[in-house]
Amino acid sequence: MKKQYKSEAFASAHEAALGLAEAAVLSRRTMREFDEMCLTPVREMTPEDIRELRRRERASQAVFARYLNVTTSLVSQWERGQKRPRGASLKLLTLVDKKGLGAVA
């Protein structure tokens, strides 16, 4: 998945820092700080946020799950608050929220 930057300037700074990190000139901790500063933030989503997002996209739980490469049961658990999306799933939900379901098709 392509990284989403706050701006072109942040993209340039982050790419330069990434090169330094790969050359072991920049520490992992400093690289994490660059990530937080430069990359588009991913916010936690409530069950209501997820349900509203799915409905806004006019998708059933099964179709929504298919686009996100998760099970229908997991989407249901997210919407009921039994589980919370994390990692790649949360990033995909953020992408769908910003650009629509077609962005992950």
mmCIF file with all atom_site columns, C-alpha atoms in Angstrom:
data_model
loop_
_atom_site.group_PDB
_atom_site.id
_atom_site.type_symbol
_atom_site.label_atom_id
_atom_site.label_alt_id
_atom_site.label_comp_id
_atom_site.label_asym_id
_atom_site.label_entity_id
_atom_site.label_seq_id
_atom_site.pdbx_PDB_ins_code
_atom_site.Cartn_x
_atom_site.Cartn_y
_atom_site.Cartn_z
_atom_site.occupancy
_atom_site.B_iso_or_equiv
_atom_site.pdbx_formal_charge
_atom_site.auth_seq_id
_atom_site.auth_comp_id
_atom_site.auth_asym_id
_atom_site.auth_atom_id
_atom_site.pdbx_PDB_model_num
ATOM 1   C CA . MET A 1 1   ? 0.000   0.000   0.000  1.00 0.00 ? 1   MET A CA 1
ATOM 2   C CA . LYS A 1 2   ? 1.324   3.407   -0.971 1.00 0.00 ? 2   LYS A CA 1
ATOM 3   C CA . LYS A 1 3   ? 2.147   5.716   1.946  1.00 0.00 ? 3   LYS A CA 1
ATOM 4   C CA . GLN A 1 4   ? -0.059  8.775   2.325  1.00 0.00 ? 4   GLN A CA 1
ATOM 5   C CA . TYR A 1 5   ? 1.802   11.938  3.281  1.00 0.00 ? 5   TYR A CA 1
ATOM 6   C CA . LYS A 1 6   ? 0.465   15.183  4.688  1.00 0.00 ? 6   LYS A CA 1
ATOM 7   C CA . SER A 1 7   ? 2.211   17.117  1.893  1.00 0.00 ? 7   SER A CA 1
ATOM 8   C CA . GLU A 1 8   ? 4.932   16.788  -0.744 1.00 0.00 ? 8   GLU A CA 1
ATOM 9   C CA . ALA A 1 9   ? 7.412   18.436  1.612  1.00 0.00 ? 9   ALA A CA 1
ATOM 10  C CA . PHE A 1 10  ? 6.683   15.826  4.290  1.00 0.00 ? 10  PHE A CA 1
ATOM 11  C CA . ALA A 1 11  ? 7.042   13.090  1.647  1.00 0.00 ? 11  ALA A CA 1
ATOM 12  C CA . SER A 1 12  ? 10.505  14.349  0.685  1.00 0.00 ? 12  SER A CA 1
ATOM 13  C CA . ALA A 1 13  ? 11.639  14.661  4.308  1.00 0.00 ? 13  ALA A CA 1
ATOM 14  C CA . HIS A 1 14  ? 10.315  11.197  5.141  1.00 0.00 ? 14  HIS A CA 1
ATOM 15  C CA . GLU A 1 15  ? 11.965  9.561   2.134  1.00 0.00 ? 15  GLU A CA 1
ATOM 16  C CA . ALA A 1 16  ? 15.302  11.160  3.051  1.00 0.00 ? 16  ALA A CA 1
ATOM 17  C CA . ALA A 1 17  ? 14.945  9.970   6.646  1.00 0.00 ? 17  ALA A CA 1
ATOM 18  C CA . LEU A 1 18  ? 14.039  6.483   5.429  1.00 0.00 ? 18  LEU A CA 1
ATOM 19  C CA . GLY A 1 19  ? 17.256  6.363   3.421  1.00 0.00 ? 19  GLY A CA 1
ATOM 20  C CA . LEU A 1 20  ? 19.255  7.351   6.492  1.00 0.00 ? 20  LEU A CA 1
ATOM 21  C CA . ALA A 1 21  ? 17.470  4.716   8.578  1.00 0.00 ? 21  ALA A CA 1
ATOM 22  C CA . GLU A 1 22  ? 18.250  2.022   6.001  1.00 0.00 ? 22  GLU A CA 1
ATOM 23  C CA . ALA A 1 23  ? 21.920  3.079   6.129  1.00 0.00 ? 23  ALA A CA 1
ATOM 24  C CA . ALA A 1 24  ? 21.752  2.719   9.936  1.00 0.00 ? 24  ALA A CA 1
ATOM 25  C CA . VAL A 1 25  ? 22.530  6.420   10.404 1.00 0.00 ? 25  VAL A CA 1
ATOM 26  C CA . LEU A 1 26  ? 19.114  7.159   11.907 1.00 0.00 ? 26  LEU A CA 1
ATOM 27  C CA . SER A 1 27  ? 17.743  5.210   14.882 1.00 0.00 ? 27  SER A CA 1
ATOM 28  C CA . ARG A 1 28  ? 14.427  3.336   14.818 1.00 0.00 ? 28  ARG A CA 1
ATOM 29  C CA . ARG A 1 29  ? 13.082  5.677   17.458 1.00 0.00 ? 29  ARG A CA 1
ATOM 30  C CA . THR A 1 30  ? 13.859  8.746   15.361 1.00 0.00 ? 30  THR A CA 1
ATOM 31  C CA . MET A 1 31  ? 12.318  7.052   12.301 1.00 0.00 ? 31  MET A CA 1
ATOM 32  C CA . ARG A 1 32  ? 9.107   6.419   14.272 1.00 0.00 ? 32  ARG A CA 1
ATOM 33  C CA . GLU A 1 33  ? 9.039   10.119  15.120 1.00 0.00 ? 33  GLU A CA 1
ATOM 34  C CA . PHE A 1 34  ? 9.380   10.956  11.410 1.00 0.00 ? 34  PHE A CA 1
ATOM 35  C CA . ASP A 1 35  ? 6.550   8.529   10.645 1.00 0.00 ? 35  ASP A CA 1
ATOM 36  C CA . GLU A 1 36  ? 4.275   10.235  13.161 1.00 0.00 ? 36  GLU A CA 1
ATOM 37  C CA . MET A 1 37  ? 5.166   13.671  11.847 1.00 0.00 ? 37  MET A CA 1
ATOM 38  C CA . CYS A 1 38  ? 4.969   12.948  8.101  1.00 0.00 ? 38  CYS A CA 1
ATOM 39  C CA . LEU A 1 39  ? 2.415   10.208  7.498  1.00 0.00 ? 39  LEU A CA 1
ATOM 40  C CA . THR A 1 40  ? -1.340  10.713  7.443  1.00 0.00 ? 40  THR A CA 1
ATOM 41  C CA . PRO A 1 41  ? -2.667  9.751   10.871 1.00 0.00 ? 41  PRO A CA 1
ATOM 42  C CA . VAL A 1 42  ? -4.962  6.791   11.384 1.00 0.00 ? 42  VAL A CA 1
ATOM 43  C CA . ARG A 1 43  ? -7.590  7.395   14.048 1.00 0.00 ? 43  ARG A CA 1
ATOM 44  C CA . GLU A 1 44  ? -9.461  4.837   16.070 1.00 0.00 ? 44  GLU A CA 1
ATOM 45  C CA . MET A 1 45  ? -12.967 4.132   14.808 1.00 0.00 ? 45  MET A CA 1
ATOM 46  C CA . THR A 1 46  ? -15.999 3.497   16.998 1.00 0.00 ? 46  THR A CA 1
ATOM 47  C CA . PRO A 1 47  ? -18.549 0.805   16.149 1.00 0.00 ? 47  PRO A CA 1
ATOM 48  C CA . GLU A 1 48  ? -20.912 3.587   15.078 1.00 0.00 ? 48  GLU A CA 1
ATOM 49  C CA . ASP A 1 49  ? -18.232 5.084   12.791 1.00 0.00 ? 49  ASP A CA 1
ATOM 50  C CA . ILE A 1 50  ? -17.714 1.726   11.077 1.00 0.00 ? 50  ILE A CA 1
ATOM 51  C CA . ARG A 1 51  ? -21.443 1.084   10.661 1.00 0.00 ? 51  ARG A CA 1
ATOM 52  C CA . GLU A 1 52  ? -22.006 4.583   9.277  1.00 0.00 ? 52  GLU A CA 1
ATOM 53  C CA . LEU A 1 53  ? -19.053 4.205   6.902  1.00 0.00 ? 53  LEU A CA 1
ATOM 54  C CA . ARG A 1 54  ? -20.402 0.908   5.565  1.00 0.00 ? 54  ARG A CA 1
ATOM 55  C CA . ARG A 1 55  ? -23.892 2.340   5.144  1.00 0.00 ? 55  ARG A CA 1
ATOM 56  C CA . ARG A 1 56  ? -22.533 5.470   3.471  1.00 0.00 ? 56  ARG A CA 1
ATOM 57  C CA . GLU A 1 57  ? -20.818 3.205   0.959  1.00 0.00 ? 57  GLU A CA 1
ATOM 58  C CA . ARG A 1 58  ? -24.123 1.305   0.519  1.00 0.00 ? 58  ARG A CA 1
ATOM 59  C CA . ALA A 1 59  ? -22.522 -2.070  1.174  1.00 0.00 ? 59  ALA A CA 1
ATOM 60  C CA . SER A 1 60  ? -23.763 -5.067  3.093  1.00 0.00 ? 60  SER A CA 1
ATOM 61  C CA . GLN A 1 61  ? -21.528 -6.465  5.798  1.00 0.00 ? 61  GLN A CA 1
ATOM 62  C CA . ALA A 1 62  ? -20.580 -9.310  3.457  1.00 0.00 ? 62  ALA A CA 1
ATOM 63  C CA . VAL A 1 63  ? -19.593 -6.994  0.587  1.00 0.00 ? 63  VAL A CA 1
ATOM 64  C CA . PHE A 1 64  ? -17.776 -4.607  2.925  1.00 0.00 ? 64  PHE A CA 1
ATOM 65  C CA . ALA A 1 65  ? -15.855 -7.533  4.442  1.00 0.00 ? 65  ALA A CA 1
ATOM 66  C CA . ARG A 1 66  ? -14.903 -8.785  1.006  1.00 0.00 ? 66  ARG A CA 1
ATOM 67  C CA . TYR A 1 67  ? -13.407 -5.412  0.033  1.00 0.00 ? 67  TYR A CA 1
ATOM 68  C CA . LEU A 1 68  ? -11.415 -5.285  3.296  1.00 0.00 ? 68  LEU A CA 1
ATOM 69  C CA . ASN A 1 69  ? -10.340 -8.945  3.010  1.00 0.00 ? 69  ASN A CA 1
ATOM 70  C CA . VAL A 1 70  ? -11.848 -9.872  6.379  1.00 0.00 ? 70  VAL A CA 1
ATOM 71  C CA . THR A 1 71  ? -14.761 -12.083 7.383  1.00 0.00 ? 71  THR A CA 1
ATOM 72  C CA . THR A 1 72  ? -18.362 -10.936 7.588  1.00 0.00 ? 72  THR A CA 1
ATOM 73  C CA . SER A 1 73  ? -18.299 -12.036 11.210 1.00 0.00 ? 73  SER A CA 1
ATOM 74  C CA . LEU A 1 74  ? -15.411 -9.670  11.953 1.00 0.00 ? 74  LEU A CA 1
ATOM 75  C CA . VAL A 1 75  ? -17.237 -6.689  10.410 1.00 0.00 ? 75  VAL A CA 1
ATOM 76  C CA . SER A 1 76  ? -20.246 -7.592  12.568 1.00 0.00 ? 76  SER A CA 1
ATOM 77  C CA . GLN A 1 77  ? -18.049 -7.768  15.670 1.00 0.00 ? 77  GLN A CA 1
ATOM 78  C CA . TRP A 1 78  ? -16.553 -4.351  14.851 1.00 0.00 ? 78  TRP A CA 1
ATOM 79  C CA . GLU A 1 79  ? -20.012 -2.850  14.471 1.00 0.00 ? 79  GLU A CA 1
ATOM 80  C CA . ARG A 1 80  ? -21.172 -4.343  17.777 1.00 0.00 ? 80  ARG A CA 1
ATOM 81  C CA . GLY A 1 81  ? -18.038 -3.237  19.614 1.00 0.00 ? 81  GLY A CA 1
ATOM 82  C CA . GLN A 1 82  ? -16.910 -6.764  20.425 1.00 0.00 ? 82  GLN A CA 1
ATOM 83  C CA . LYS A 1 83  ? -13.629 -6.256  18.557 1.00 0.00 ? 83  LYS A CA 1
ATOM 84  C CA . ARG A 1 84  ? -11.753 -3.202  17.300 1.00 0.00 ? 84  ARG A CA 1
ATOM 85  C CA . PRO A 1 85  ? -9.996  -2.910  13.957 1.00 0.00 ? 85  PRO A CA 1
ATOM 86  C CA . ARG A 1 86  ? -6.218  -2.665  14.195 1.00 0.00 ? 86  ARG A CA 1
ATOM 87  C CA . GLY A 1 87  ? -3.232  -2.444  11.876 1.00 0.00 ? 87  GLY A CA 1
ATOM 88  C CA . ALA A 1 88  ? -3.923  -2.956  8.189  1.00 0.00 ? 88  ALA A CA 1
ATOM 89  C CA . SER A 1 89  ? -7.680  -3.217  8.728  1.00 0.00 ? 89  SER A CA 1
ATOM 90  C CA . LEU A 1 90  ? -7.772  0.157   10.452 1.00 0.00 ? 90  LEU A CA 1
ATOM 91  C CA . LYS A 1 91  ? -5.634  1.685   7.699  1.00 0.00 ? 91  LYS A CA 1
ATOM 92  C CA . LEU A 1 92  ? -8.010  0.310   5.047  1.00 0.00 ? 92  LEU A CA 1
ATOM 93  C CA . LEU A 1 93  ? -11.028 1.650   6.929  1.00 0.00 ? 93  LEU A CA 1
ATOM 94  C CA . THR A 1 94  ? -9.357  5.073   7.070  1.00 0.00 ? 94  THR A CA 1
ATOM 95  C CA . LEU A 1 95  ? -8.693  4.907   3.339  1.00 0.00 ? 95  LEU A CA 1
ATOM 96  C CA . VAL A 1 96  ? -12.321 3.964   2.626  1.00 0.00 ? 96  VAL A CA 1
ATOM 97  C CA . ASP A 1 97  ? -13.462 6.807   4.865  1.00 0.00 ? 97  ASP A CA 1
ATOM 98  C CA . LYS A 1 98  ? -11.348 9.328   2.949  1.00 0.00 ? 98  LYS A CA 1
ATOM 99  C CA . LYS A 1 99  ? -11.623 8.060   -0.628 1.00 0.00 ? 99  LYS A CA 1
ATOM 100 C CA . GLY A 1 100 ? -14.525 5.631   -0.774 1.00 0.00 ? 100 GLY A CA 1
ATOM 101 C CA . LEU A 1 101 ? -14.806 1.879   -1.165 1.00 0.00 ? 101 LEU A CA 1
ATOM 102 C CA . GLY A 1 102 ? -13.546 2.077   -4.750 1.00 0.00 ? 102 GLY A CA 1
ATOM 103 C CA . ALA A 1 103 ? -10.109 3.017   -3.411 1.00 0.00 ? 103 ALA A CA 1
ATOM 104 C CA . VAL A 1 104 ? -9.594  -0.516  -2.114 1.00 0.00 ? 104 VAL A CA 1
ATOM 105 C CA . ALA A 1 105 ? -11.250 -2.334  -5.024 1.00 0.00 ? 105 ALA A CA 1
#
